[in-house]
mmCIF file of C-alpha atoms in Angstrom:
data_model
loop_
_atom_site.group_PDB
_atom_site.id
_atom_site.type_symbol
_atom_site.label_atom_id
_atom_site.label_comp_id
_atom_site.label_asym_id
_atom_site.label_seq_id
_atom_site.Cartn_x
_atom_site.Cartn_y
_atom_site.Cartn_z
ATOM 1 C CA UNK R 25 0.000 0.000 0.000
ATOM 2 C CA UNK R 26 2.559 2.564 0.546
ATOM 3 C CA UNK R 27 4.553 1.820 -2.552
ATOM 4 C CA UNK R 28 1.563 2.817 -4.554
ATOM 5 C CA UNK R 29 0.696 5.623 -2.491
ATOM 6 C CA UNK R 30 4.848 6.782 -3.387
ATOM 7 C CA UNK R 31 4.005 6.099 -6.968
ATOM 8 C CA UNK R 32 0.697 7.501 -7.271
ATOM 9 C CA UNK R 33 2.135 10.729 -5.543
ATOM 10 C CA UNK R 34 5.499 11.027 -7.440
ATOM 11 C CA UNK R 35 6.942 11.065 -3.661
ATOM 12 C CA UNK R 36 9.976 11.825 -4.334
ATOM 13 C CA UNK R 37 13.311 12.208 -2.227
ATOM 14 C CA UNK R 38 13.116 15.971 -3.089
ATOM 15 C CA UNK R 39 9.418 16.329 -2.016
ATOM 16 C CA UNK R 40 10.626 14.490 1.540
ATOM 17 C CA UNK R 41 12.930 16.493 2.245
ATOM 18 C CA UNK R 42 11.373 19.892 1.595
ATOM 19 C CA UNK R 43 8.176 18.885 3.678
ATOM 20 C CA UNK R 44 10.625 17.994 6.834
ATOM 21 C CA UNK R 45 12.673 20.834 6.047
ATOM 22 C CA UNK R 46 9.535 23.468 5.923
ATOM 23 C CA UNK R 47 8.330 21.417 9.257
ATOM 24 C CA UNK R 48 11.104 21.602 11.337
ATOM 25 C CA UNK R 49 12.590 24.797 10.933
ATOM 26 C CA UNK R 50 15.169 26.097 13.781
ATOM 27 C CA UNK R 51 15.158 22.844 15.186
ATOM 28 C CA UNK R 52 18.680 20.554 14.966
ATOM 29 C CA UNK R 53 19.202 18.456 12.117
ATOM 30 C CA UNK R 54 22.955 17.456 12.789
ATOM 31 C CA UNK R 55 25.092 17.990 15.675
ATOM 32 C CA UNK R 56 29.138 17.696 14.932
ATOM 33 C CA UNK R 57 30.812 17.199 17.972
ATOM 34 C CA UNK R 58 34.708 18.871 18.412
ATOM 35 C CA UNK R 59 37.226 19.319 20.575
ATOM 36 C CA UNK R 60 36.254 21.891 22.042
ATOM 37 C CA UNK R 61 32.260 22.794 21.798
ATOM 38 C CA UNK R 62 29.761 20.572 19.509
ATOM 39 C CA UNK R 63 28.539 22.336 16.563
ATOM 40 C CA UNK R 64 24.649 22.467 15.731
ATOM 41 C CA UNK R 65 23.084 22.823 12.277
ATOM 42 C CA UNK R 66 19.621 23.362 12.346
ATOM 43 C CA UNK R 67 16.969 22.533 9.727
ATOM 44 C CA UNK R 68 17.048 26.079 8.408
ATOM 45 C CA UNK R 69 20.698 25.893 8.100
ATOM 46 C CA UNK R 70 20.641 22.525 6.010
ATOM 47 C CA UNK R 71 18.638 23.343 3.974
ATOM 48 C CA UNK R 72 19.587 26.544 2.968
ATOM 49 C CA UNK R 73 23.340 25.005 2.371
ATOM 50 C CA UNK R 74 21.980 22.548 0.519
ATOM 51 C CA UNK R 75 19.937 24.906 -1.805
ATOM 52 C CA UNK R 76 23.538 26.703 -2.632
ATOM 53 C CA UNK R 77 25.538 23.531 -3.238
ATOM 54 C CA UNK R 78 22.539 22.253 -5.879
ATOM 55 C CA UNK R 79 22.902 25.765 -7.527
ATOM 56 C CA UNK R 80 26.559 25.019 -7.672
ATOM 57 C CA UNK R 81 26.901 21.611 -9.139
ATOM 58 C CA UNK R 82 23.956 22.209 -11.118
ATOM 59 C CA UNK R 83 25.869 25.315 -12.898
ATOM 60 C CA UNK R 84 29.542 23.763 -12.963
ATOM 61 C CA UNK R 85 27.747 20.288 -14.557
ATOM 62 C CA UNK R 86 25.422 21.865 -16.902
ATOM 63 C CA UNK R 87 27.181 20.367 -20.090
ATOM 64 C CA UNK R 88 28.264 17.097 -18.936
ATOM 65 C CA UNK R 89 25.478 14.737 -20.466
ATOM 66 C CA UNK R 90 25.060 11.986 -18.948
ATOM 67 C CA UNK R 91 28.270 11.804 -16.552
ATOM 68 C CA UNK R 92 27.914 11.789 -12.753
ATOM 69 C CA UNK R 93 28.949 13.360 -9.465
ATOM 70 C CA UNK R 94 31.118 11.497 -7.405
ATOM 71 C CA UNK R 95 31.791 11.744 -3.848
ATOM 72 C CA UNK R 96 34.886 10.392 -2.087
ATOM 73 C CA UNK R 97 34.937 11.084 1.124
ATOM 74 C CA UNK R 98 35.110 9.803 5.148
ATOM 75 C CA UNK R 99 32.209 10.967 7.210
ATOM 76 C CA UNK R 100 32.181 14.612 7.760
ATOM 77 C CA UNK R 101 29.095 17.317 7.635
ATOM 78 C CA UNK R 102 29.917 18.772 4.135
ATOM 79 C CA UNK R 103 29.986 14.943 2.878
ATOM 80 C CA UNK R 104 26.276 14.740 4.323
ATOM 81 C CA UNK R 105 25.264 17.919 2.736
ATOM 82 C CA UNK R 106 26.487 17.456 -0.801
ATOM 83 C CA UNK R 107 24.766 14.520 -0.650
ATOM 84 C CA UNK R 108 21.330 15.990 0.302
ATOM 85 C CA UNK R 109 22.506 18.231 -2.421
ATOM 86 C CA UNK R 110 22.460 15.993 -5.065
ATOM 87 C CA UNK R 111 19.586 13.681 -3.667
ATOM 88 C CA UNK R 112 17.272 16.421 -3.540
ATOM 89 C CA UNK R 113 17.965 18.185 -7.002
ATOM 90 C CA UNK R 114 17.945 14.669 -9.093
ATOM 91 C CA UNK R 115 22.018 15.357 -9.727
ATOM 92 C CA UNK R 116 22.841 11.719 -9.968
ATOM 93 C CA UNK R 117 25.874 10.843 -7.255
ATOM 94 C CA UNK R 118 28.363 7.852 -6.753
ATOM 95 C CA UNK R 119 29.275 7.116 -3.786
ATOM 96 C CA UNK R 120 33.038 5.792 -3.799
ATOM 97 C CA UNK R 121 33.924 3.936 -0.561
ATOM 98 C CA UNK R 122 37.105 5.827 1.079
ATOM 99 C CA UNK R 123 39.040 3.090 1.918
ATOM 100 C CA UNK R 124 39.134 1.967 -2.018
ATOM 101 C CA UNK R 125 42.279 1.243 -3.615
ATOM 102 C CA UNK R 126 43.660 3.103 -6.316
ATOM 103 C CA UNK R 127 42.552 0.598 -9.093
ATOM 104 C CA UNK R 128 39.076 0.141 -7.213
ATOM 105 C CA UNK R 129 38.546 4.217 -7.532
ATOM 106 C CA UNK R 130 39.333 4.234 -11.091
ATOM 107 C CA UNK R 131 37.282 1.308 -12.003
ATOM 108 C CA UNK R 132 34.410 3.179 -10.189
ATOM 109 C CA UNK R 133 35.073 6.613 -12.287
ATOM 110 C CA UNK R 134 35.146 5.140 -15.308
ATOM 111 C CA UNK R 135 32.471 2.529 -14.844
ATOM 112 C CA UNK R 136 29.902 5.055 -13.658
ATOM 113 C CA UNK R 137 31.272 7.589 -15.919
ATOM 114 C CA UNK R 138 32.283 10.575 -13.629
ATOM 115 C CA UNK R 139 33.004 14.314 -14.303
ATOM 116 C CA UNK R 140 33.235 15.114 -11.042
ATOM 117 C CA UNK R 141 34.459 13.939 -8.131
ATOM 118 C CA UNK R 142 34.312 15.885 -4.214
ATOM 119 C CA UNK R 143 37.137 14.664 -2.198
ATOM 120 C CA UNK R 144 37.117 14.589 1.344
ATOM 121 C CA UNK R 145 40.784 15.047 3.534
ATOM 122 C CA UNK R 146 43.903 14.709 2.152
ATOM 123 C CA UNK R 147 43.984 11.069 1.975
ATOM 124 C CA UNK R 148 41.625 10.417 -0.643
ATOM 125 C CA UNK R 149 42.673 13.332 -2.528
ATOM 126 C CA UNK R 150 46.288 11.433 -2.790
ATOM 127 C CA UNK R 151 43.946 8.751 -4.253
ATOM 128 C CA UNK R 152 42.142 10.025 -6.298
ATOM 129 C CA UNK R 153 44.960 12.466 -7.671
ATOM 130 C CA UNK R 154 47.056 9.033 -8.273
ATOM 131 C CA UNK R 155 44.653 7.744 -11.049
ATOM 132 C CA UNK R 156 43.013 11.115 -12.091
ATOM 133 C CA UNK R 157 44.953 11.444 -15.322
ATOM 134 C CA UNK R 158 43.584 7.795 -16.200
ATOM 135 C CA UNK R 159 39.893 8.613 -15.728
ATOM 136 C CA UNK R 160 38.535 8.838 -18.612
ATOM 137 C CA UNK R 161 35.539 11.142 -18.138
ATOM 138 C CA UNK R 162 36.439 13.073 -14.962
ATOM 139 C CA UNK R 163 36.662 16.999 -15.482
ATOM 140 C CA UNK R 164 36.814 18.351 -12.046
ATOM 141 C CA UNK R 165 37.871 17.965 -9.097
ATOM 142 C CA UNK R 166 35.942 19.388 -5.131
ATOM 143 C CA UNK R 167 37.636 19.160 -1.997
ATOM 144 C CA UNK R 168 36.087 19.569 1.381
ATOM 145 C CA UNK R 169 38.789 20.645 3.147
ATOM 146 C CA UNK R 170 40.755 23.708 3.247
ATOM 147 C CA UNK R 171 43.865 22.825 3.876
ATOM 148 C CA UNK R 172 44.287 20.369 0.787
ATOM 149 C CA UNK R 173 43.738 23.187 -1.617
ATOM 150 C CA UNK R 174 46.635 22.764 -4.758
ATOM 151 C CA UNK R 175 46.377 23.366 -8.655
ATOM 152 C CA UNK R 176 43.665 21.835 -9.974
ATOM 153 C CA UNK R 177 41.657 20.961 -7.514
ATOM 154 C CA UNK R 178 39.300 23.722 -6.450
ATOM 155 C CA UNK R 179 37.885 24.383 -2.979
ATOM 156 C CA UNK R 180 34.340 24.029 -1.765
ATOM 157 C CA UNK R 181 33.789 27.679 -0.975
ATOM 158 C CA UNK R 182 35.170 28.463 -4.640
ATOM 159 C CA UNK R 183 32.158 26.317 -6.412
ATOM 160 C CA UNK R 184 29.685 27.626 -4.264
ATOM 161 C CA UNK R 185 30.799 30.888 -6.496
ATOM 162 C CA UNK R 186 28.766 29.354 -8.992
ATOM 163 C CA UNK R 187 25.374 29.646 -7.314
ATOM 164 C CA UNK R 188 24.365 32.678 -9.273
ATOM 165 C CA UNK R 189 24.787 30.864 -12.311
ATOM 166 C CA UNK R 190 20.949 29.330 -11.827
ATOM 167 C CA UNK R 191 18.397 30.868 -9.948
ATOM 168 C CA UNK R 192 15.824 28.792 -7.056
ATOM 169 C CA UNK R 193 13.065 29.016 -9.731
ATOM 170 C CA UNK R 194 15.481 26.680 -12.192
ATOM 171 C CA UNK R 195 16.155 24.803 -8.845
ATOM 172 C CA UNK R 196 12.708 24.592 -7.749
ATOM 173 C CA UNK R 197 11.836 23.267 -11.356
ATOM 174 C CA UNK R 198 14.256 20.962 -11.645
ATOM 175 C CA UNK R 199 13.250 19.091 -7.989
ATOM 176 C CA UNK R 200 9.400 19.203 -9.643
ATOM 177 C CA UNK R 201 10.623 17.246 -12.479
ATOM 178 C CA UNK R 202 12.469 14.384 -10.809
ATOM 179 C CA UNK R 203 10.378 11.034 -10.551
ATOM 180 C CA UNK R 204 10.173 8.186 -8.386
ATOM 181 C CA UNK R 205 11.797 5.854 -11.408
ATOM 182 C CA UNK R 206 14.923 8.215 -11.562
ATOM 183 C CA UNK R 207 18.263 7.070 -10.512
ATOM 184 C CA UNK R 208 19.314 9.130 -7.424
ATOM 185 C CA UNK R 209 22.372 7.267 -6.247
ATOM 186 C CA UNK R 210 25.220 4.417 -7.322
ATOM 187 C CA UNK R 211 26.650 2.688 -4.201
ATOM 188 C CA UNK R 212 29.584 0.571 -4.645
ATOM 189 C CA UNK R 213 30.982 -2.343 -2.705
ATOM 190 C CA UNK R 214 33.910 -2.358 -1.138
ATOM 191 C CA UNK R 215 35.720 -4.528 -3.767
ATOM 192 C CA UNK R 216 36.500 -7.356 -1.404
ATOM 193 C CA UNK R 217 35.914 -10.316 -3.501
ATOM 194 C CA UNK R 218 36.440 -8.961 -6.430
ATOM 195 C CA UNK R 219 35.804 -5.541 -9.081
ATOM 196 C CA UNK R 220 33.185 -3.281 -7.214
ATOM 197 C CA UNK R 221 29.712 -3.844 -8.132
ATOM 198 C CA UNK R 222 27.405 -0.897 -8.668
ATOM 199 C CA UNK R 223 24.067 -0.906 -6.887
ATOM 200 C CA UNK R 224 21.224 1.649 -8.397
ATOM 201 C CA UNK R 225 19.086 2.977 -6.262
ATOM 202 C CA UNK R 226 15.583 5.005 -7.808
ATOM 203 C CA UNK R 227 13.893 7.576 -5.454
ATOM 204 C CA UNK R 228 11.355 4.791 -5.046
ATOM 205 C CA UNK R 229 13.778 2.552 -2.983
ATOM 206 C CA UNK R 230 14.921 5.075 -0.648
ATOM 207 C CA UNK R 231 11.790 6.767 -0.120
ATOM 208 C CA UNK R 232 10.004 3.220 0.206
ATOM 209 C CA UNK R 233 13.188 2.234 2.159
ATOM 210 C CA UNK R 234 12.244 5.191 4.744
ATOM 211 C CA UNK R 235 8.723 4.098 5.545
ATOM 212 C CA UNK R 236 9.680 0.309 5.605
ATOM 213 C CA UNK R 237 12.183 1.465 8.293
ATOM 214 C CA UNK R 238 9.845 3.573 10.281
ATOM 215 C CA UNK R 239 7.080 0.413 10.611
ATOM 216 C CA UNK R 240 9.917 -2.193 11.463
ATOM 217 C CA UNK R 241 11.311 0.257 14.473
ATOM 218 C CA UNK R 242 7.592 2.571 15.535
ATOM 219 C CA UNK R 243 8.931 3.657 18.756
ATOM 220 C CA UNK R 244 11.810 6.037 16.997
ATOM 221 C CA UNK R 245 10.572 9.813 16.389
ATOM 222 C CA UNK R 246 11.890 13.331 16.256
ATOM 223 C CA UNK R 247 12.844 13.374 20.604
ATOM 224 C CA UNK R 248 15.663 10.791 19.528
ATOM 225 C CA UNK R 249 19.312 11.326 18.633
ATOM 226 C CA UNK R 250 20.879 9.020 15.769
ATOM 227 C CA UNK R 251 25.126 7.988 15.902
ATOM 228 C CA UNK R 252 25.788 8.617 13.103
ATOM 229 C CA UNK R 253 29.178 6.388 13.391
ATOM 230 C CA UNK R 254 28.987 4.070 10.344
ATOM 231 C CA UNK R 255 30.828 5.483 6.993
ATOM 232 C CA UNK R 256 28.129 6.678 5.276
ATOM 233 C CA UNK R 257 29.608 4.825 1.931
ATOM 234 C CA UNK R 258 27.865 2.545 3.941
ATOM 235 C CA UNK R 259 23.845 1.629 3.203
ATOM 236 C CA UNK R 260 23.227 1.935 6.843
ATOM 237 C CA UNK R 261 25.339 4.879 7.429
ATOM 238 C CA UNK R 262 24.110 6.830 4.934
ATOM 239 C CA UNK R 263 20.156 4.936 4.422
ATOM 240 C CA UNK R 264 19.538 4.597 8.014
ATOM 241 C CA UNK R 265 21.697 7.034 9.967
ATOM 242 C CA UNK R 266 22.069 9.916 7.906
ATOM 243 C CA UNK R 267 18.667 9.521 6.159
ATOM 244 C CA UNK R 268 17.030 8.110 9.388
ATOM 245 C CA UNK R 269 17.851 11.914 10.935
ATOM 246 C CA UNK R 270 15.861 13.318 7.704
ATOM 247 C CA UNK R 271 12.693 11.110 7.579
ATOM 248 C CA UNK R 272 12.440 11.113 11.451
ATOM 249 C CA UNK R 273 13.717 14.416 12.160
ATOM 250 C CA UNK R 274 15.449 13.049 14.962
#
């Protein structure tokens, strides 16, 4: 019954998160703990960074057909809101488990044909930057952190200087016209036994996956705190924790 309620609706990942986003307002989405104070991002906060990194990739990717956004990364809050970024503006995204090997990362660029990949720390930069004349379709190249700025590999901050380049009507249009048969992700396996194996996941699944979750586990709601401690290259780090904080609001 609720599959065909999601299909009869078009209820898309998009449409989710704007309804718990409008909802929730000034209450806390994610909380990023430091050494020294724990940081709190609120609903209006999200979403709002969200909004500017869709306007960004959607600008910087405008002419690369059917290519896709990669994201290499460990868990950190940037890596969570790209994500929502492209999840929520029907920019298709790979996700690229950190701990791949060099061969395993180009495999994944070519095989999903990426144009651009956003690199966590400086780690998987070294990764990515030792196969990155080798990938065949890649174009660009995002990192999240500051400090592993170089030539030819352009900061965060920088592409968000792209925003202007499409307006929230085009945005808003765009999220109207994604549909619950659309690819929204690529998750990889780790590559364990063997070449990684892409999984394809439509807005159906992880909208379905969402209300599957909340009738297996009732007594979660918006009062409770998720750990978000798996990698969120991860299906339950990034389906269950990660997502579990949108669809619950907890």
């Amino acid at each position: 019954r609720f599959l065909d309620l999601i299909d009869r609706s078009d209820y898309t990942f998009p449409r989710l998160f704007a309804q718990r986003a409008a909802a929730s307002g000034n209450r806390p989405l994610f909380r990023v703990p430091g050494t020294t104070r724990t940081r709190t991002v609120t609903w209006h906060q999200a979403a709002g960074r969200v909004d500017l990194i869709a306007r960004s990739l959607m600008a910087v990717t405008r002419d690369d057909g059917d290519r896709r956004i990669a994201i290499l990364s460990r868990n950190r809050l940037e890596m969570a809101l790209v994500d929502l970024a492209c999840l929520t503006s029907g920019l298709e995204n790979v996700m690229i488990p950190a701990t791949a090997s060099e061969a395993d990362v180009l495999y994944i660029l070519d095989h999903a044909r990426v144009a651009t990949v956003i690199v966590g720390g400086r780690e998987e930069l070294a990764t990515l930057l030792a196969v990155r004349d080798r990938a065949t379709a890649l174009r660009r190249v995002v990192t999240l952190d500051p400090e592993a700025a170089r030539p030819g590999v352009e900061l965060l901050e920088a592409l968000l200087g792209h925003a202007g380049e499409v307006t929230a009507d085009e945005l808003f249009k765009r999220r109207h016209r994604v549909r619950v048969d659309d690819v929204a992700t690529v998750m990889y396996t780790s590559g364990t036994t063997g070449t990684p194996k892409g999984i394809v996941f439509s807005h159906r699944n992880i909208v379905y996956k969402r209300f599957a979750r909340a009738l297996a586990l009732p007594e979660i709601g918006e009062d409770d705190v998720f750990v978000a401690y798996l990698p969120m290259f991860h299906t339950f780090g990034r389906f269950l924790e990660m997502m579990g904080c949108v669809f619950w609001g907890a």
